[in-house]
Amino acid sequence: MGAADMHVKKIGVLGAGQMGHGIAQVAAQSGYDVVLRDVEQRFVDKGLDGIRRNLGRQVEKGKLAKDVADAAIARVHGTTDLKALADCDLVVEAIVEDLDIKKKVWQELDAIVKPGAVFATNTSSIPITLLAAQTKRRAKFLGMHFFNPVPVMKLVELIRGVETDAATVQLVTDVGAKMGKTVVEVNDYPGFVSNRVLMPMINEAIFAVHEGVATAKAVDDVMKLGMNHPMGPLELADFIGLDTCLAILDVLYEGFKDPKYRPCPLLVKKVQAGHLGRKSGKGFYEYGGEGKIGV
Ligand SMILES: NC(=O)c1ccc[n+]([C@@H]2O[C@H](COP(=O)([O-])OP(=O)(O)OC[C@H]3O[C@@H](n4cnc5c(N)ncnc54)[C@H](O)[C@@H]3O)[C@@H](O)[C@H]2O)c1
C-alpha cells in the first residue's frame, strides 16, 4: 500500500443511487468514514437500506462477520446537507448524468469542501476536464469510474484530466487499492477506454440484428460461446439500459465527430418506443415472470 492515502480518513459520496450507495459501501468496508449525501431524505434512506441489505446478505452467506458488517454501516453517515462534506479528504460524485446539475454541484462543493481535499467524479461520459474547470482545484480533480455492481466489479478506471497532478493520481490509486479494486489509468477522451471499446461493439451487434444478419440470441451466443464473453452484447445492452447506451454513443459521435460512432437506427427506435431493456421489461429480450425471452 502506498503512503499517499494515509491522510484520507473521510470520504464524501454524493448521490445515494445505484452507484453512490455501492461506493459508500466499499469505502466503509475499507475502513473509511463516509458521508453519503443525496437531495432528499428518502433517497438517502434507500441508499442506506441498500448497503444494509448487501452487507446482510454477505453475513447470511457466512462471508462476513456480523460485527464487521455492523461496524461498516456505522461508519456511513447519511445526510441531505451538502455542508456535511466540508471536512472530507476525498469527495466522489455519483449523481445523475446531467451536465448542468453536475457543473452546479461541483461549483458548490468547491466553495464548501476544505481546500486540500481531492475531487473525483464517477461520470460515464462527461469530460473530466470540463467538470474540473468548474473548480479552483483542477490539479486535484479526476475521474474515478466504478462499475456496476460496485462491491463486485474489480475495476476502477482512473481518468486524468488535462491538469490532474501526479500526487492526486497516486492518492486515488492508493484509495482504490485499499477498496480492493484494480485501478487502471487513462486519459480524458470521449468514452475514456471502457465505453469507447464497449459501445461500438454493442452498436455493431445491434446493426447485425437491424440488417437481419442474425437474431439477438444468435449474436449473443456467438460472442458468449466463441469469444468467451460472460454476457452477449445485446444482453449487456439491456442490462446497462438502451437509453444509456444511446446517450454514450451520442457522446462518442459528437466528441470525435466521426461517423463510425453513429448509433444504429434500431437502437434509436427502441429508445423512442420506451423499450429500454431490463428496467422497462423489454429491450432486445423480454423480462417477465418466466425469465428472459428472446424477442
Ligand atoms: N449505473 C451504472 O452502471 C453506472 C456505471 C458507471 C458510472 N455511472 C455514473 O454514475 C453516476 C450515477 O449513476 P447511477 O446509475 O447511480 O444513477 P442513479 O439515478 O441510480 O442515482 C443518482 C442519484 O443522484 C441523486 N442526485 C441528483 N442530484 C443530486 C445532487 N445535487 N446531490 C446529491 N445527489 C443528487 C439522485 O437523487 C439519485 O439518488 C452517473 O454519473 C453515471 O453516469 C453509472
mmCIF file of C-alpha atoms and ligand atoms in Angstrom:
data_model
loop_
_atom_site.group_PDB
_atom_site.id
_atom_site.type_symbol
_atom_site.label_atom_id
_atom_site.label_comp_id
_atom_site.label_asym_id
_atom_site.label_seq_id
_atom_site.Cartn_x
_atom_site.Cartn_y
_atom_site.Cartn_z
ATOM 1 C CA MET A 1 0.000 0.000 0.000
ATOM 2 C CA GLY A 2 1.334 3.442 -0.898
ATOM 3 C CA ALA A 3 1.505 6.233 1.618
ATOM 4 C CA ALA A 4 -0.431 8.776 -0.379
ATOM 5 C CA ASP A 5 -3.802 7.723 1.039
ATOM 6 C CA MET A 6 -2.591 7.992 4.671
ATOM 7 C CA HIS A 7 -4.272 11.335 5.052
ATOM 8 C CA VAL A 8 -7.595 10.113 3.696
ATOM 9 C CA LYS A 9 -9.853 9.330 6.646
ATOM 10 C CA LYS A 10 -13.192 10.609 5.496
ATOM 11 C CA ILE A 11 -14.780 10.126 2.071
ATOM 12 C CA GLY A 12 -17.811 12.062 0.897
ATOM 13 C CA VAL A 13 -20.107 10.322 -1.593
ATOM 14 C CA LEU A 14 -22.583 12.432 -3.489
ATOM 15 C CA GLY A 15 -25.659 10.616 -4.729
ATOM 16 C CA ALA A 16 -27.056 7.561 -2.921
ATOM 17 C CA GLY A 17 -28.349 5.846 -6.089
ATOM 18 C CA GLN A 18 -27.224 2.640 -7.745
ATOM 19 C CA MET A 19 -23.550 3.643 -7.905
ATOM 20 C CA GLY A 20 -23.312 6.005 -4.915
ATOM 21 C CA HIS A 21 -24.568 3.537 -2.325
ATOM 22 C CA GLY A 22 -22.188 0.883 -3.681
ATOM 23 C CA ILE A 23 -19.239 3.273 -3.493
ATOM 24 C CA ALA A 24 -20.225 4.259 0.062
ATOM 25 C CA GLN A 25 -20.413 0.569 1.000
ATOM 26 C CA VAL A 26 -16.958 -0.376 -0.282
ATOM 27 C CA ALA A 27 -15.445 2.777 1.253
ATOM 28 C CA ALA A 28 -16.959 1.955 4.665
ATOM 29 C CA GLN A 29 -15.882 -1.698 4.399
ATOM 30 C CA SER A 30 -12.357 -0.453 3.692
ATOM 31 C CA GLY A 31 -12.300 1.448 6.986
ATOM 32 C CA TYR A 32 -13.079 4.974 5.799
ATOM 33 C CA ASP A 33 -15.630 7.217 7.481
ATOM 34 C CA VAL A 34 -18.260 8.030 4.859
ATOM 35 C CA VAL A 35 -20.688 10.906 4.415
ATOM 36 C CA LEU A 36 -23.404 9.855 1.946
ATOM 37 C CA ARG A 37 -25.384 12.792 0.607
ATOM 38 C CA ASP A 38 -28.489 12.887 -1.589
ATOM 39 C CA VAL A 39 -31.042 15.637 -2.255
ATOM 40 C CA GLU A 40 -33.938 14.097 -0.312
ATOM 41 C CA GLN A 41 -34.026 12.005 2.862
ATOM 42 C CA ARG A 42 -35.958 9.214 1.108
ATOM 43 C CA PHE A 43 -33.093 8.773 -1.396
ATOM 44 C CA VAL A 44 -30.556 8.754 1.449
ATOM 45 C CA ASP A 45 -32.625 6.128 3.295
ATOM 46 C CA LYS A 46 -32.931 3.990 0.162
ATOM 47 C CA GLY A 47 -29.143 4.057 -0.269
ATOM 48 C CA LEU A 48 -28.544 3.162 3.393
ATOM 49 C CA ASP A 49 -31.097 0.319 3.141
ATOM 50 C CA GLY A 50 -29.289 -0.951 0.043
ATOM 51 C CA ILE A 51 -25.993 -1.060 1.960
ATOM 52 C CA ARG A 52 -27.630 -2.827 4.918
ATOM 53 C CA ARG A 53 -29.212 -5.400 2.601
ATOM 54 C CA ASN A 54 -25.965 -6.077 0.726
ATOM 55 C CA LEU A 55 -23.964 -6.490 3.910
ATOM 56 C CA GLY A 56 -26.757 -8.563 5.475
ATOM 57 C CA ARG A 57 -26.648 -10.953 2.519
ATOM 58 C CA GLN A 58 -22.891 -11.405 2.962
ATOM 59 C CA VAL A 59 -23.402 -12.140 6.666
ATOM 60 C CA GLU A 60 -26.115 -14.726 5.852
ATOM 61 C CA LYS A 61 -23.794 -16.448 3.396
ATOM 62 C CA GLY A 62 -21.086 -16.578 6.055
ATOM 63 C CA LYS A 63 -18.763 -14.362 4.011
ATOM 64 C CA LEU A 64 -18.722 -11.531 6.535
ATOM 65 C CA ALA A 65 -18.843 -11.456 10.351
ATOM 66 C CA LYS A 66 -21.887 -9.624 11.737
ATOM 67 C CA ASP A 67 -19.828 -7.296 13.921
ATOM 68 C CA VAL A 68 -17.690 -6.319 10.888
ATOM 69 C CA ALA A 69 -20.827 -5.556 8.852
ATOM 70 C CA ASP A 70 -22.299 -3.552 11.761
ATOM 71 C CA ALA A 71 -19.059 -1.570 12.106
ATOM 72 C CA ALA A 72 -19.091 -0.785 8.350
ATOM 73 C CA ILE A 73 -22.676 0.501 8.324
ATOM 74 C CA ALA A 74 -21.941 2.540 11.475
ATOM 75 C CA ARG A 75 -19.204 4.351 9.540
ATOM 76 C CA VAL A 76 -21.729 5.684 6.968
ATOM 77 C CA HIS A 77 -23.394 8.935 7.892
ATOM 78 C CA GLY A 78 -26.374 9.767 5.649
ATOM 79 C CA THR A 79 -27.331 13.389 5.084
ATOM 80 C CA THR A 80 -29.102 15.846 2.786
ATOM 81 C CA ASP A 81 -26.804 18.687 3.905
ATOM 82 C CA LEU A 82 -24.032 19.486 1.423
ATOM 83 C CA LYS A 83 -22.093 21.240 4.206
ATOM 84 C CA ALA A 84 -21.610 17.872 5.918
ATOM 85 C CA LEU A 85 -18.950 17.187 3.253
ATOM 86 C CA ALA A 86 -16.833 20.179 4.345
ATOM 87 C CA ASP A 87 -14.124 18.189 6.142
ATOM 88 C CA CYS A 88 -13.911 15.228 3.739
ATOM 89 C CA ASP A 89 -10.466 14.351 2.374
ATOM 90 C CA LEU A 90 -11.884 12.884 -0.852
ATOM 91 C CA VAL A 91 -15.270 13.515 -2.470
ATOM 92 C CA VAL A 92 -16.633 11.030 -5.020
ATOM 93 C CA GLU A 93 -19.576 12.368 -7.003
ATOM 94 C CA ALA A 94 -22.112 9.838 -8.355
ATOM 95 C CA ILE A 95 -25.198 11.979 -9.032
ATOM 96 C CA VAL A 96 -27.395 11.934 -12.147
ATOM 97 C CA GLU A 97 -25.596 12.070 -15.513
ATOM 98 C CA ASP A 98 -26.643 15.661 -16.273
ATOM 99 C CA LEU A 99 -24.002 18.205 -17.230
ATOM 100 C CA ASP A 100 -25.754 21.287 -15.817
ATOM 101 C CA ILE A 101 -26.560 19.625 -12.483
ATOM 102 C CA LYS A 102 -23.019 18.267 -12.154
ATOM 103 C CA LYS A 103 -21.475 21.664 -13.003
ATOM 104 C CA LYS A 104 -23.562 23.403 -10.342
ATOM 105 C CA VAL A 105 -22.794 20.780 -7.687
ATOM 106 C CA TRP A 106 -19.030 20.992 -8.295
ATOM 107 C CA GLN A 107 -19.116 24.792 -8.040
ATOM 108 C CA GLU A 108 -20.956 24.499 -4.718
ATOM 109 C CA LEU A 109 -18.620 21.800 -3.423
ATOM 110 C CA ASP A 110 -15.541 23.825 -4.327
ATOM 111 C CA ALA A 111 -16.766 26.603 -2.049
ATOM 112 C CA ILE A 112 -17.679 24.254 0.819
ATOM 113 C CA VAL A 113 -15.070 21.464 0.981
ATOM 114 C CA LYS A 114 -11.685 22.151 2.606
ATOM 115 C CA PRO A 115 -9.012 23.299 0.157
ATOM 116 C CA GLY A 116 -6.712 20.264 0.347
ATOM 117 C CA ALA A 117 -9.414 17.718 -0.495
ATOM 118 C CA VAL A 118 -9.362 15.701 -3.716
ATOM 119 C CA PHE A 119 -12.386 15.672 -6.027
ATOM 120 C CA ALA A 120 -13.444 12.660 -8.110
ATOM 121 C CA THR A 121 -16.391 12.153 -10.444
ATOM 122 C CA ASN A 122 -17.914 8.798 -11.362
ATOM 123 C CA THR A 123 -19.339 10.144 -14.648
ATOM 124 C CA SER A 124 -19.595 7.634 -17.509
ATOM 125 C CA SER A 125 -19.420 10.156 -20.304
ATOM 126 C CA ILE A 126 -18.921 13.804 -19.323
ATOM 127 C CA PRO A 127 -15.405 15.205 -19.916
ATOM 128 C CA ILE A 128 -13.438 15.240 -16.655
ATOM 129 C CA THR A 129 -11.591 18.376 -17.723
ATOM 130 C CA LEU A 130 -14.886 20.245 -18.183
ATOM 131 C CA LEU A 131 -16.053 19.358 -14.658
ATOM 132 C CA ALA A 132 -12.607 20.140 -13.192
ATOM 133 C CA ALA A 133 -12.826 23.595 -14.777
ATOM 134 C CA GLN A 134 -15.852 24.358 -12.557
ATOM 135 C CA THR A 135 -13.499 24.351 -9.571
ATOM 136 C CA LYS A 136 -10.369 26.198 -8.475
ATOM 137 C CA ARG A 137 -8.597 22.873 -7.835
ATOM 138 C CA ARG A 138 -8.236 21.443 -11.319
ATOM 139 C CA ALA A 139 -4.992 19.685 -10.372
ATOM 140 C CA LYS A 140 -6.819 17.820 -7.601
ATOM 141 C CA PHE A 141 -9.691 16.678 -9.796
ATOM 142 C CA LEU A 142 -10.018 13.379 -11.697
ATOM 143 C CA GLY A 143 -12.402 10.690 -12.857
ATOM 144 C CA MET A 144 -12.920 7.665 -10.588
ATOM 145 C CA HIS A 145 -15.095 5.418 -12.744
ATOM 146 C CA PHE A 146 -16.553 2.472 -10.829
ATOM 147 C CA PHE A 147 -18.566 -0.341 -12.426
ATOM 148 C CA ASN A 148 -21.933 -1.760 -11.515
ATOM 149 C CA PRO A 149 -22.382 -3.541 -9.075
ATOM 150 C CA VAL A 150 -19.614 -1.650 -7.264
ATOM 151 C CA PRO A 151 -18.935 -4.194 -4.474
ATOM 152 C CA VAL A 152 -18.448 -6.950 -7.087
ATOM 153 C CA MET A 153 -16.680 -5.320 -10.031
ATOM 154 C CA LYS A 154 -12.907 -5.097 -9.604
ATOM 155 C CA LEU A 155 -12.139 -2.194 -11.935
ATOM 156 C CA VAL A 156 -11.748 1.491 -11.250
ATOM 157 C CA GLU A 157 -10.956 3.417 -14.432
ATOM 158 C CA LEU A 158 -8.960 6.432 -13.247
ATOM 159 C CA ILE A 159 -9.232 9.301 -15.699
ATOM 160 C CA ARG A 160 -6.663 12.094 -15.671
ATOM 161 C CA GLY A 161 -7.981 15.490 -16.659
ATOM 162 C CA VAL A 162 -5.694 17.847 -18.563
ATOM 163 C CA GLU A 163 -4.434 19.413 -15.314
ATOM 164 C CA THR A 164 -4.648 16.478 -12.853
ATOM 165 C CA ASP A 165 -1.366 16.248 -10.907
ATOM 166 C CA ALA A 166 0.668 13.132 -10.093
ATOM 167 C CA ALA A 167 0.014 13.302 -6.332
ATOM 168 C CA THR A 168 -3.753 13.207 -6.912
ATOM 169 C CA VAL A 169 -3.424 10.206 -9.238
ATOM 170 C CA GLN A 170 -1.308 8.434 -6.604
ATOM 171 C CA LEU A 171 -3.729 9.209 -3.786
ATOM 172 C CA VAL A 172 -6.758 7.869 -5.657
ATOM 173 C CA THR A 173 -4.794 4.833 -6.871
ATOM 174 C CA ASP A 174 -3.977 4.007 -3.239
ATOM 175 C CA VAL A 175 -7.553 4.577 -2.042
ATOM 176 C CA GLY A 176 -8.830 2.345 -4.874
ATOM 177 C CA ALA A 177 -6.340 -0.375 -3.920
ATOM 178 C CA LYS A 178 -7.447 -0.163 -0.289
ATOM 179 C CA MET A 179 -11.011 -0.701 -1.542
ATOM 180 C CA GLY A 180 -9.798 -3.917 -3.195
ATOM 181 C CA LYS A 181 -10.006 -2.502 -6.722
ATOM 182 C CA THR A 182 -7.549 -2.576 -9.596
ATOM 183 C CA VAL A 183 -7.046 0.991 -10.743
ATOM 184 C CA VAL A 184 -6.289 1.499 -14.427
ATOM 185 C CA GLU A 185 -5.128 4.929 -15.530
ATOM 186 C CA VAL A 186 -6.390 6.506 -18.764
ATOM 187 C CA ASN A 187 -6.562 9.983 -20.250
ATOM 188 C CA ASP A 188 -9.619 12.171 -20.720
ATOM 189 C CA TYR A 189 -11.075 11.496 -24.186
ATOM 190 C CA PRO A 190 -14.705 10.707 -25.056
ATOM 191 C CA GLY A 191 -15.852 7.403 -23.584
ATOM 192 C CA PHE A 192 -12.469 7.016 -21.809
ATOM 193 C CA VAL A 193 -11.385 3.421 -22.622
ATOM 194 C CA SER A 194 -14.283 1.381 -21.221
ATOM 195 C CA ASN A 195 -17.129 2.874 -23.233
ATOM 196 C CA ARG A 196 -15.005 3.684 -26.274
ATOM 197 C CA VAL A 197 -14.356 -0.020 -26.750
ATOM 198 C CA LEU A 198 -17.610 -1.434 -25.377
ATOM 199 C CA MET A 199 -20.207 0.794 -27.039
ATOM 200 C CA PRO A 200 -19.051 0.364 -30.657
ATOM 201 C CA MET A 201 -19.175 -3.411 -30.080
ATOM 202 C CA ILE A 202 -22.731 -3.179 -28.731
ATOM 203 C CA ASN A 203 -23.698 -0.841 -31.595
ATOM 204 C CA GLU A 204 -22.257 -3.269 -34.175
ATOM 205 C CA ALA A 205 -24.202 -6.135 -32.582
ATOM 206 C CA ILE A 206 -27.383 -4.031 -32.940
ATOM 207 C CA PHE A 207 -26.537 -3.306 -36.596
ATOM 208 C CA ALA A 208 -26.186 -7.068 -37.175
ATOM 209 C CA VAL A 209 -29.734 -7.580 -35.835
ATOM 210 C CA HIS A 210 -31.016 -4.498 -37.705
ATOM 211 C CA GLU A 211 -29.638 -5.773 -41.016
ATOM 212 C CA GLY A 212 -31.027 -9.268 -40.475
ATOM 213 C CA VAL A 213 -27.626 -10.915 -40.210
ATOM 214 C CA ALA A 214 -28.809 -12.847 -37.152
ATOM 215 C CA THR A 215 -31.233 -12.775 -34.242
ATOM 216 C CA ALA A 216 -30.263 -11.117 -30.963
ATOM 217 C CA LYS A 217 -29.890 -14.521 -29.344
ATOM 218 C CA ALA A 218 -27.658 -15.771 -32.183
ATOM 219 C CA VAL A 219 -25.401 -12.695 -31.917
ATOM 220 C CA ASP A 220 -25.147 -13.171 -28.141
ATOM 221 C CA ASP A 221 -24.459 -16.911 -28.488
ATOM 222 C CA VAL A 222 -21.609 -16.217 -30.933
ATOM 223 C CA MET A 223 -19.990 -13.769 -28.542
ATOM 224 C CA LYS A 224 -20.546 -15.886 -25.426
ATOM 225 C CA LEU A 225 -19.539 -19.277 -26.797
ATOM 226 C CA GLY A 226 -16.981 -18.180 -29.375
ATOM 227 C CA MET A 227 -15.352 -15.238 -27.600
ATOM 228 C CA ASN A 228 -15.882 -16.349 -24.001
ATOM 229 C CA HIS A 229 -17.809 -13.206 -23.065
ATOM 230 C CA PRO A 230 -19.857 -13.858 -19.904
ATOM 231 C CA MET A 231 -22.780 -11.877 -21.372
ATOM 232 C CA GLY A 232 -23.623 -11.292 -25.026
ATOM 233 C CA PRO A 233 -23.510 -7.655 -26.216
ATOM 234 C CA LEU A 234 -27.301 -7.403 -26.524
ATOM 235 C CA GLU A 235 -27.965 -8.905 -23.097
ATOM 236 C CA LEU A 236 -25.406 -6.461 -21.767
ATOM 237 C CA ALA A 237 -27.059 -3.535 -23.587
ATOM 238 C CA ASP A 238 -30.400 -4.491 -21.975
ATOM 239 C CA PHE A 239 -28.663 -4.674 -18.591
ATOM 240 C CA ILE A 240 -27.000 -1.253 -18.968
ATOM 241 C CA GLY A 241 -30.185 0.346 -20.355
ATOM 242 C CA LEU A 242 -30.676 1.111 -24.052
ATOM 243 C CA ASP A 243 -31.204 4.825 -23.297
ATOM 244 C CA THR A 244 -27.832 4.915 -21.514
ATOM 245 C CA CYS A 245 -26.156 3.105 -24.446
ATOM 246 C CA LEU A 246 -27.646 5.624 -26.876
ATOM 247 C CA ALA A 247 -26.567 8.580 -24.734
ATOM 248 C CA ILE A 248 -22.986 7.291 -24.564
ATOM 249 C CA LEU A 249 -22.860 6.605 -28.321
ATOM 250 C CA ASP A 250 -24.048 10.178 -28.897
ATOM 251 C CA VAL A 251 -21.195 11.405 -26.686
ATOM 252 C CA LEU A 252 -18.688 9.413 -28.782
ATOM 253 C CA TYR A 253 -20.276 10.591 -32.042
ATOM 254 C CA GLU A 254 -20.309 14.249 -31.005
ATOM 255 C CA GLY A 255 -16.967 14.089 -29.213
ATOM 256 C CA PHE A 256 -14.995 12.678 -32.134
ATOM 257 C CA LYS A 257 -17.214 13.988 -34.966
ATOM 258 C CA ASP A 258 -16.633 10.591 -36.526
ATOM 259 C CA PRO A 259 -19.471 8.663 -38.262
ATOM 260 C CA LYS A 260 -18.071 5.350 -37.079
ATOM 261 C CA TYR A 261 -19.822 6.024 -33.759
ATOM 262 C CA ARG A 262 -23.265 6.748 -35.261
ATOM 263 C CA PRO A 263 -25.957 4.996 -33.223
ATOM 264 C CA CYS A 264 -27.831 2.237 -35.084
ATOM 265 C CA PRO A 265 -31.367 3.348 -36.098
ATOM 266 C CA LEU A 266 -32.768 0.232 -34.385
ATOM 267 C CA LEU A 267 -31.314 1.401 -31.073
ATOM 268 C CA VAL A 268 -32.832 4.864 -31.555
ATOM 269 C CA LYS A 269 -36.201 3.268 -32.405
ATOM 270 C CA LYS A 270 -36.212 1.058 -29.325
ATOM 271 C CA VAL A 271 -35.452 4.022 -27.066
ATOM 272 C CA GLN A 272 -38.240 6.037 -28.734
ATOM 273 C CA ALA A 273 -40.625 3.147 -28.044
ATOM 274 C CA GLY A 274 -39.616 3.052 -24.379
ATOM 275 C CA HIS A 275 -38.087 -0.406 -24.785
ATOM 276 C CA LEU A 276 -35.107 0.358 -22.594
ATOM 277 C CA GLY A 277 -34.022 -3.155 -21.598
ATOM 278 C CA ARG A 278 -34.327 -4.818 -18.207
ATOM 279 C CA LYS A 279 -35.550 -1.711 -16.407
ATOM 280 C CA SER A 280 -38.629 -1.362 -18.676
ATOM 281 C CA GLY A 281 -39.227 -5.127 -19.014
ATOM 282 C CA LYS A 282 -38.356 -5.191 -22.724
ATOM 283 C CA GLY A 283 -35.392 -4.416 -24.940
ATOM 284 C CA PHE A 284 -33.658 -6.989 -27.110
ATOM 285 C CA TYR A 285 -35.229 -9.546 -24.761
ATOM 286 C CA GLU A 286 -38.382 -9.598 -22.658
ATOM 287 C CA TYR A 287 -38.109 -9.845 -18.896
ATOM 288 C CA GLY A 288 -41.100 -11.357 -17.155
ATOM 289 C CA GLY A 289 -42.022 -13.963 -14.589
ATOM 290 C CA GLU A 290 -40.617 -16.674 -16.806
ATOM 291 C CA GLY A 291 -37.221 -15.036 -17.092
ATOM 292 C CA LYS A 292 -35.580 -13.760 -20.223
ATOM 293 C CA ILE A 293 -37.256 -14.446 -23.579
ATOM 294 C CA GLY A 294 -35.795 -13.598 -26.979
ATOM 295 C CA VAL A 295 -37.876 -11.086 -28.961
HETATM 296 N N1 LIG B 1 -25.326 2.762 -13.441
HETATM 297 C C1 LIG B 1 -24.166 2.420 -13.947
HETATM 298 O O1 LIG B 1 -23.969 1.298 -14.428
HETATM 299 C C2 LIG B 1 -23.011 3.395 -13.940
HETATM 300 C C3 LIG B 1 -21.717 2.895 -14.092
HETATM 301 C C4 LIG B 1 -20.637 3.788 -14.015
HETATM 302 C C5 LIG B 1 -20.877 5.143 -13.810
HETATM 303 N N2 LIG B 1 -22.161 5.600 -13.665
HETATM 304 C C6 LIG B 1 -22.332 7.036 -13.413
HETATM 305 O O2 LIG B 1 -22.634 7.207 -12.036
HETATM 306 C C7 LIG B 1 -23.473 8.341 -11.842
HETATM 307 C C8 LIG B 1 -24.706 7.937 -11.080
HETATM 308 O O3 LIG B 1 -25.381 6.916 -11.782
HETATM 309 P P1 LIG B 1 -26.440 5.949 -11.051
HETATM 310 O O4 LIG B 1 -26.681 4.835 -12.010
HETATM 311 O O5 LIG B 1 -26.003 5.645 -9.653
HETATM 312 O O6 LIG B 1 -27.726 6.908 -11.020
HETATM 313 P P2 LIG B 1 -28.997 6.850 -10.057
HETATM 314 O O7 LIG B 1 -30.089 7.535 -10.785
HETATM 315 O O8 LIG B 1 -29.216 5.454 -9.535
HETATM 316 O O9 LIG B 1 -28.573 7.755 -8.802
HETATM 317 C C9 LIG B 1 -28.321 9.123 -8.878
HETATM 318 C C10 LIG B 1 -28.634 9.726 -7.522
HETATM 319 O O10 LIG B 1 -28.149 11.079 -7.516
HETATM 320 C C11 LIG B 1 -29.065 11.826 -6.758
HETATM 321 N N3 LIG B 1 -28.841 13.248 -7.005
HETATM 322 C C12 LIG B 1 -29.294 14.022 -8.010
HETATM 323 N N4 LIG B 1 -28.861 15.298 -7.864
HETATM 324 C C13 LIG B 1 -28.097 15.304 -6.743
HETATM 325 C C14 LIG B 1 -27.372 16.299 -6.053
HETATM 326 N N5 LIG B 1 -27.355 17.556 -6.493
HETATM 327 N N6 LIG B 1 -26.693 15.944 -4.934
HETATM 328 C C15 LIG B 1 -26.730 14.673 -4.478
HETATM 329 N N7 LIG B 1 -27.416 13.692 -5.082
HETATM 330 C C16 LIG B 1 -28.087 14.004 -6.194
HETATM 331 C C17 LIG B 1 -30.410 11.291 -7.165
HETATM 332 O O11 LIG B 1 -31.411 11.648 -6.212
HETATM 333 C C18 LIG B 1 -30.133 9.793 -7.207
HETATM 334 O O12 LIG B 1 -30.367 9.174 -5.952
HETATM 335 C C19 LIG B 1 -23.733 8.916 -13.240
HETATM 336 O O13 LIG B 1 -22.802 9.938 -13.484
HETATM 337 C C20 LIG B 1 -23.464 7.712 -14.139
HETATM 338 O O14 LIG B 1 -23.033 8.104 -15.443
HETATM 339 C C21 LIG B 1 -23.229 4.753 -13.716
#
